[in-house]
JSON list of C-alpha atoms in Angstrom, two decimals:
[
{"chain": "A", "resi": 149, "resn": "GLN", "atom": "CA", "xyz": [16.85, 10.80, -23.34]},
{"chain": "A", "resi": 150, "resn": "VAL", "atom": "CA", "xyz": [13.72, 11.26, -21.29]},
{"chain": "A", "resi": 151, "resn": "GLN", "atom": "CA", "xyz": [15.06, 13.50, -18.08]},
{"chain": "A", "resi": 152, "resn": "LEU", "atom": "CA", "xyz": [12.89, 14.94, -15.53]},
{"chain": "A", "resi": 153, "resn": "VAL", "atom": "CA", "xyz": [13.71, 18.10, -12.95]},
{"chain": "A", "resi": 154, "resn": "GLU", "atom": "CA", "xyz": [11.53, 18.70, -9.89]},
{"chain": "A", "resi": 155, "resn": "SER", "atom": "CA", "xyz": [12.29, 21.82, -8.09]},
{"chain": "A", "resi": 156, "resn": "GLY", "atom": "CA", "xyz": [11.04, 23.86, -5.67]},
{"chain": "A", "resi": 157, "resn": "GLY", "atom": "CA", "xyz": [10.85, 22.09, -2.32]},
{"chain": "A", "resi": 158, "resn": "GLY", "atom": "CA", "xyz": [11.66, 23.13, 1.14]},
{"chain": "A", "resi": 159, "resn": "LEU", "atom": "CA", "xyz": [11.35, 23.18, 4.46]},
{"chain": "A", "resi": 160, "resn": "VAL", "atom": "CA", "xyz": [7.59, 25.10, 5.42]},
{"chain": "A", "resi": 161, "resn": "GLN", "atom": "CA", "xyz": [5.43, 26.09, 8.62]},
{"chain": "A", "resi": 162, "resn": "PRO", "atom": "CA", "xyz": [1.71, 24.78, 8.53]},
{"chain": "A", "resi": 163, "resn": "GLY", "atom": "CA", "xyz": [-0.19, 27.09, 6.25]},
{"chain": "A", "resi": 164, "resn": "ASP", "atom": "CA", "xyz": [2.71, 27.89, 4.14]},
{"chain": "A", "resi": 165, "resn": "SER", "atom": "CA", "xyz": [2.14, 27.23, 0.49]},
{"chain": "A", "resi": 166, "resn": "LEU", "atom": "CA", "xyz": [4.99, 26.02, -2.08]},
{"chain": "A", "resi": 167, "resn": "ARG", "atom": "CA", "xyz": [5.15, 25.39, -5.93]},
{"chain": "A", "resi": 168, "resn": "LEU", "atom": "CA", "xyz": [7.03, 22.59, -7.08]},
{"chain": "A", "resi": 169, "resn": "SER", "atom": "CA", "xyz": [7.89, 22.57, -10.85]},
{"chain": "A", "resi": 170, "resn": "CYS", "atom": "CA", "xyz": [9.10, 19.61, -12.87]},
{"chain": "A", "resi": 171, "resn": "ALA", "atom": "CA", "xyz": [11.35, 20.82, -16.28]},
{"chain": "A", "resi": 172, "resn": "ALA", "atom": "CA", "xyz": [10.92, 17.92, -18.63]},
{"chain": "A", "resi": 173, "resn": "SER", "atom": "CA", "xyz": [12.77, 16.80, -21.79]},
{"chain": "A", "resi": 174, "resn": "GLY", "atom": "CA", "xyz": [14.36, 14.22, -24.48]},
{"chain": "A", "resi": 175, "resn": "PHE", "atom": "CA", "xyz": [10.58, 13.53, -25.50]},
{"chain": "A", "resi": 176, "resn": "THR", "atom": "CA", "xyz": [7.13, 15.17, -26.41]},
{"chain": "A", "resi": 177, "resn": "PHE", "atom": "CA", "xyz": [6.04, 16.88, -23.27]},
{"chain": "A", "resi": 178, "resn": "SER", "atom": "CA", "xyz": [2.44, 18.07, -25.41]},
{"chain": "A", "resi": 179, "resn": "THR", "atom": "CA", "xyz": [0.95, 14.42, -25.49]},
{"chain": "A", "resi": 180, "resn": "PHE", "atom": "CA", "xyz": [2.35, 12.88, -22.21]},
{"chain": "A", "resi": 181, "resn": "ALA", "atom": "CA", "xyz": [-0.37, 12.93, -18.87]},
{"chain": "A", "resi": 182, "resn": "MET", "atom": "CA", "xyz": [1.84, 13.72, -16.47]},
{"chain": "A", "resi": 183, "resn": "SER", "atom": "CA", "xyz": [1.57, 13.07, -12.27]},
{"chain": "A", "resi": 184, "resn": "TRP", "atom": "CA", "xyz": [2.89, 13.58, -9.21]},
{"chain": "A", "resi": 185, "resn": "VAL", "atom": "CA", "xyz": [3.62, 11.10, -6.66]},
{"chain": "A", "resi": 186, "resn": "ARG", "atom": "CA", "xyz": [4.66, 11.60, -3.17]},
{"chain": "A", "resi": 187, "resn": "GLN", "atom": "CA", "xyz": [6.57, 8.58, -0.93]},
{"chain": "A", "resi": 188, "resn": "THR", "atom": "CA", "xyz": [7.31, 8.72, 2.89]},
{"chain": "A", "resi": 189, "resn": "PRO", "atom": "CA", "xyz": [9.60, 5.93, 4.05]},
{"chain": "A", "resi": 190, "resn": "GLY", "atom": "CA", "xyz": [7.49, 3.53, 5.72]},
{"chain": "A", "resi": 191, "resn": "LYS", "atom": "CA", "xyz": [4.44, 4.50, 3.31]},
{"chain": "A", "resi": 192, "resn": "GLU", "atom": "CA", "xyz": [2.93, 3.48, 0.48]},
{"chain": "A", "resi": 193, "resn": "ARG", "atom": "CA", "xyz": [3.46, 5.76, -2.98]},
{"chain": "A", "resi": 194, "resn": "GLU", "atom": "CA", "xyz": [0.52, 8.08, -3.15]},
{"chain": "A", "resi": 195, "resn": "LEU", "atom": "CA", "xyz": [-0.85, 10.07, -6.32]},
{"chain": "A", "resi": 196, "resn": "VAL", "atom": "CA", "xyz": [-1.20, 13.55, -5.54]},
{"chain": "A", "resi": 197, "resn": "ALA", "atom": "CA", "xyz": [-2.28, 14.43, -8.67]},
{"chain": "A", "resi": 198, "resn": "ALA", "atom": "CA", "xyz": [-2.21, 13.95, -12.46]},
{"chain": "A", "resi": 199, "resn": "ILE", "atom": "CA", "xyz": [-3.17, 15.69, -15.71]},
{"chain": "A", "resi": 200, "resn": "LEU", "atom": "CA", "xyz": [-3.76, 14.56, -18.84]},
{"chain": "A", "resi": 201, "resn": "SER", "atom": "CA", "xyz": [-1.51, 15.69, -21.84]},
{"chain": "A", "resi": 202, "resn": "HIS", "atom": "CA", "xyz": [-4.17, 19.13, -23.46]},
{"chain": "A", "resi": 203, "resn": "GLY", "atom": "CA", "xyz": [-3.87, 19.84, -19.31]},
{"chain": "A", "resi": 204, "resn": "SER", "atom": "CA", "xyz": [-7.99, 20.41, -18.94]},
{"chain": "A", "resi": 205, "resn": "THR", "atom": "CA", "xyz": [-8.66, 17.38, -17.01]},
{"chain": "A", "resi": 206, "resn": "THR", "atom": "CA", "xyz": [-7.07, 16.67, -13.87]},
{"chain": "A", "resi": 207, "resn": "THR", "atom": "CA", "xyz": [-7.72, 14.56, -10.93]},
{"chain": "A", "resi": 208, "resn": "TYR", "atom": "CA", "xyz": [-6.36, 14.77, -7.18]},
{"chain": "A", "resi": 209, "resn": "ALA", "atom": "CA", "xyz": [-5.67, 12.78, -4.06]},
{"chain": "A", "resi": 210, "resn": "ASP", "atom": "CA", "xyz": [-8.82, 12.75, -1.51]},
{"chain": "A", "resi": 211, "resn": "SER", "atom": "CA", "xyz": [-6.25, 14.45, 0.77]},
{"chain": "A", "resi": 212, "resn": "VAL", "atom": "CA", "xyz": [-4.80, 17.19, -1.06]},
{"chain": "A", "resi": 213, "resn": "LYS", "atom": "CA", "xyz": [-8.62, 18.21, -2.88]},
{"chain": "A", "resi": 214, "resn": "GLY", "atom": "CA", "xyz": [-8.75, 22.13, -2.56]},
{"chain": "A", "resi": 215, "resn": "ARG", "atom": "CA", "xyz": [-5.12, 22.37, -1.23]},
{"chain": "A", "resi": 216, "resn": "PHE", "atom": "CA", "xyz": [-3.35, 21.15, -4.38]},
{"chain": "A", "resi": 217, "resn": "THR", "atom": "CA", "xyz": [-3.63, 22.57, -7.73]},
{"chain": "A", "resi": 218, "resn": "ILE", "atom": "CA", "xyz": [-1.66, 20.35, -10.82]},
{"chain": "A", "resi": 219, "resn": "SER", "atom": "CA", "xyz": [-1.17, 22.31, -14.01]},
{"chain": "A", "resi": 220, "resn": "ARG", "atom": "CA", "xyz": [1.22, 22.24, -17.44]},
{"chain": "A", "resi": 221, "resn": "ASP", "atom": "CA", "xyz": [2.92, 25.07, -19.49]},
{"chain": "A", "resi": 222, "resn": "ASN", "atom": "CA", "xyz": [3.56, 22.55, -22.55]},
{"chain": "A", "resi": 223, "resn": "ALA", "atom": "CA", "xyz": [5.14, 25.44, -24.28]},
{"chain": "A", "resi": 224, "resn": "LYS", "atom": "CA", "xyz": [7.92, 25.37, -21.65]},
{"chain": "A", "resi": 225, "resn": "ASN", "atom": "CA", "xyz": [7.57, 21.28, -21.11]},
{"chain": "A", "resi": 226, "resn": "THR", "atom": "CA", "xyz": [6.73, 22.47, -17.31]},
{"chain": "A", "resi": 227, "resn": "LEU", "atom": "CA", "xyz": [4.71, 20.54, -14.92]},
{"chain": "A", "resi": 228, "resn": "TYR", "atom": "CA", "xyz": [3.82, 22.23, -11.59]},
{"chain": "A", "resi": 229, "resn": "LEU", "atom": "CA", "xyz": [1.67, 21.65, -8.85]},
{"chain": "A", "resi": 230, "resn": "GLN", "atom": "CA", "xyz": [1.17, 24.45, -6.66]},
{"chain": "A", "resi": 231, "resn": "MET", "atom": "CA", "xyz": [0.44, 23.19, -2.80]},
{"chain": "A", "resi": 232, "resn": "ASN", "atom": "CA", "xyz": [-1.45, 25.60, -0.69]},
{"chain": "A", "resi": 233, "resn": "SER", "atom": "CA", "xyz": [-2.72, 25.35, 3.49]},
{"chain": "A", "resi": 234, "resn": "LEU", "atom": "CA", "xyz": [0.30, 22.53, 3.94]},
{"chain": "A", "resi": 235, "resn": "LYS", "atom": "CA", "xyz": [0.42, 20.16, 7.12]},
{"chain": "A", "resi": 236, "resn": "PRO", "atom": "CA", "xyz": [2.58, 18.01, 8.02]},
{"chain": "A", "resi": 237, "resn": "GLU", "atom": "CA", "xyz": [1.57, 15.02, 6.65]},
{"chain": "A", "resi": 238, "resn": "ASP", "atom": "CA", "xyz": [2.24, 16.11, 3.37]},
{"chain": "A", "resi": 239, "resn": "THR", "atom": "CA", "xyz": [5.88, 16.06, 4.24]},
{"chain": "A", "resi": 240, "resn": "ALA", "atom": "CA", "xyz": [7.59, 13.51, 1.55]},
{"chain": "A", "resi": 241, "resn": "VAL", "atom": "CA", "xyz": [9.53, 13.62, -1.63]},
{"chain": "A", "resi": 242, "resn": "TYR", "atom": "CA", "xyz": [7.72, 14.46, -4.24]},
{"chain": "A", "resi": 243, "resn": "TYR", "atom": "CA", "xyz": [8.11, 13.20, -7.61]},
{"chain": "A", "resi": 244, "resn": "CYS", "atom": "CA", "xyz": [7.05, 13.93, -11.53]},
{"chain": "A", "resi": 245, "resn": "LYS", "atom": "CA", "xyz": [6.29, 11.24, -13.88]},
{"chain": "A", "resi": 246, "resn": "THR", "atom": "CA", "xyz": [5.35, 10.23, -17.04]},
{"chain": "A", "resi": 247, "resn": "PHE", "atom": "CA", "xyz": [1.66, 8.93, -17.58]},
{"chain": "A", "resi": 248, "resn": "VAL", "atom": "CA", "xyz": [-0.89, 8.60, -14.53]},
{"chain": "A", "resi": 249, "resn": "GLY", "atom": "CA", "xyz": [-0.34, 6.51, -11.66]},
{"chain": "A", "resi": 250, "resn": "THR", "atom": "CA", "xyz": [2.58, 5.50, -9.18]},
{"chain": "A", "resi": 251, "resn": "SER", "atom": "CA", "xyz": [3.96, 3.05, -11.05]},
{"chain": "A", "resi": 252, "resn": "GLY", "atom": "CA", "xyz": [5.59, 2.83, -14.31]},
{"chain": "A", "resi": 253, "resn": "GLY", "atom": "CA", "xyz": [7.10, 5.29, -16.73]},
{"chain": "A", "resi": 254, "resn": "SER", "atom": "CA", "xyz": [9.73, 7.77, -16.03]},
{"chain": "A", "resi": 255, "resn": "TRP", "atom": "CA", "xyz": [10.26, 9.34, -12.58]},
{"chain": "A", "resi": 256, "resn": "GLY", "atom": "CA", "xyz": [12.22, 13.01, -12.08]},
{"chain": "A", "resi": 257, "resn": "GLN", "atom": "CA", "xyz": [14.81, 12.25, -8.95]},
{"chain": "A", "resi": 258, "resn": "GLY", "atom": "CA", "xyz": [12.03, 14.07, -6.64]},
{"chain": "A", "resi": 259, "resn": "THR", "atom": "CA", "xyz": [12.36, 16.67, -4.06]},
{"chain": "A", "resi": 260, "resn": "GLN", "atom": "CA", "xyz": [11.84, 16.88, -0.85]},
{"chain": "A", "resi": 261, "resn": "VAL", "atom": "CA", "xyz": [9.10, 18.76, 1.11]},
{"chain": "A", "resi": 262, "resn": "THR", "atom": "CA", "xyz": [8.69, 18.93, 5.11]},
{"chain": "A", "resi": 263, "resn": "VAL", "atom": "CA", "xyz": [6.32, 20.95, 6.81]},
{"chain": "A", "resi": 264, "resn": "SER", "atom": "CA", "xyz": [6.99, 21.39, 10.37]},
{"chain": "A", "resi": 265, "resn": "SER", "atom": "CA", "xyz": [6.67, 24.14, 12.87]}
]
């Protein structure tokens, strides 16, 4: 069965960096587009970044462009999100999921990112 396990979240200060990882199993990871989606209570889910199966095509939310980088290692079945220059408004639960978009597909359990001074 499909399993996605996120890690790397935590409490950081504004301006700090974090790298999220998502370990995938139970499906042919290298053939799937993948996304990072974040959710804050009371707000709609936001598609943070997405990457196609081959890794050379990516897309980002305007709110994170220039600060976040999505990547993948198909040999390790792992998806990454490098987050630099973090802001308090980046505070959310971050999920990795299959396919591009904020609905459908398979989801991980999420990892909390809190940016606060």
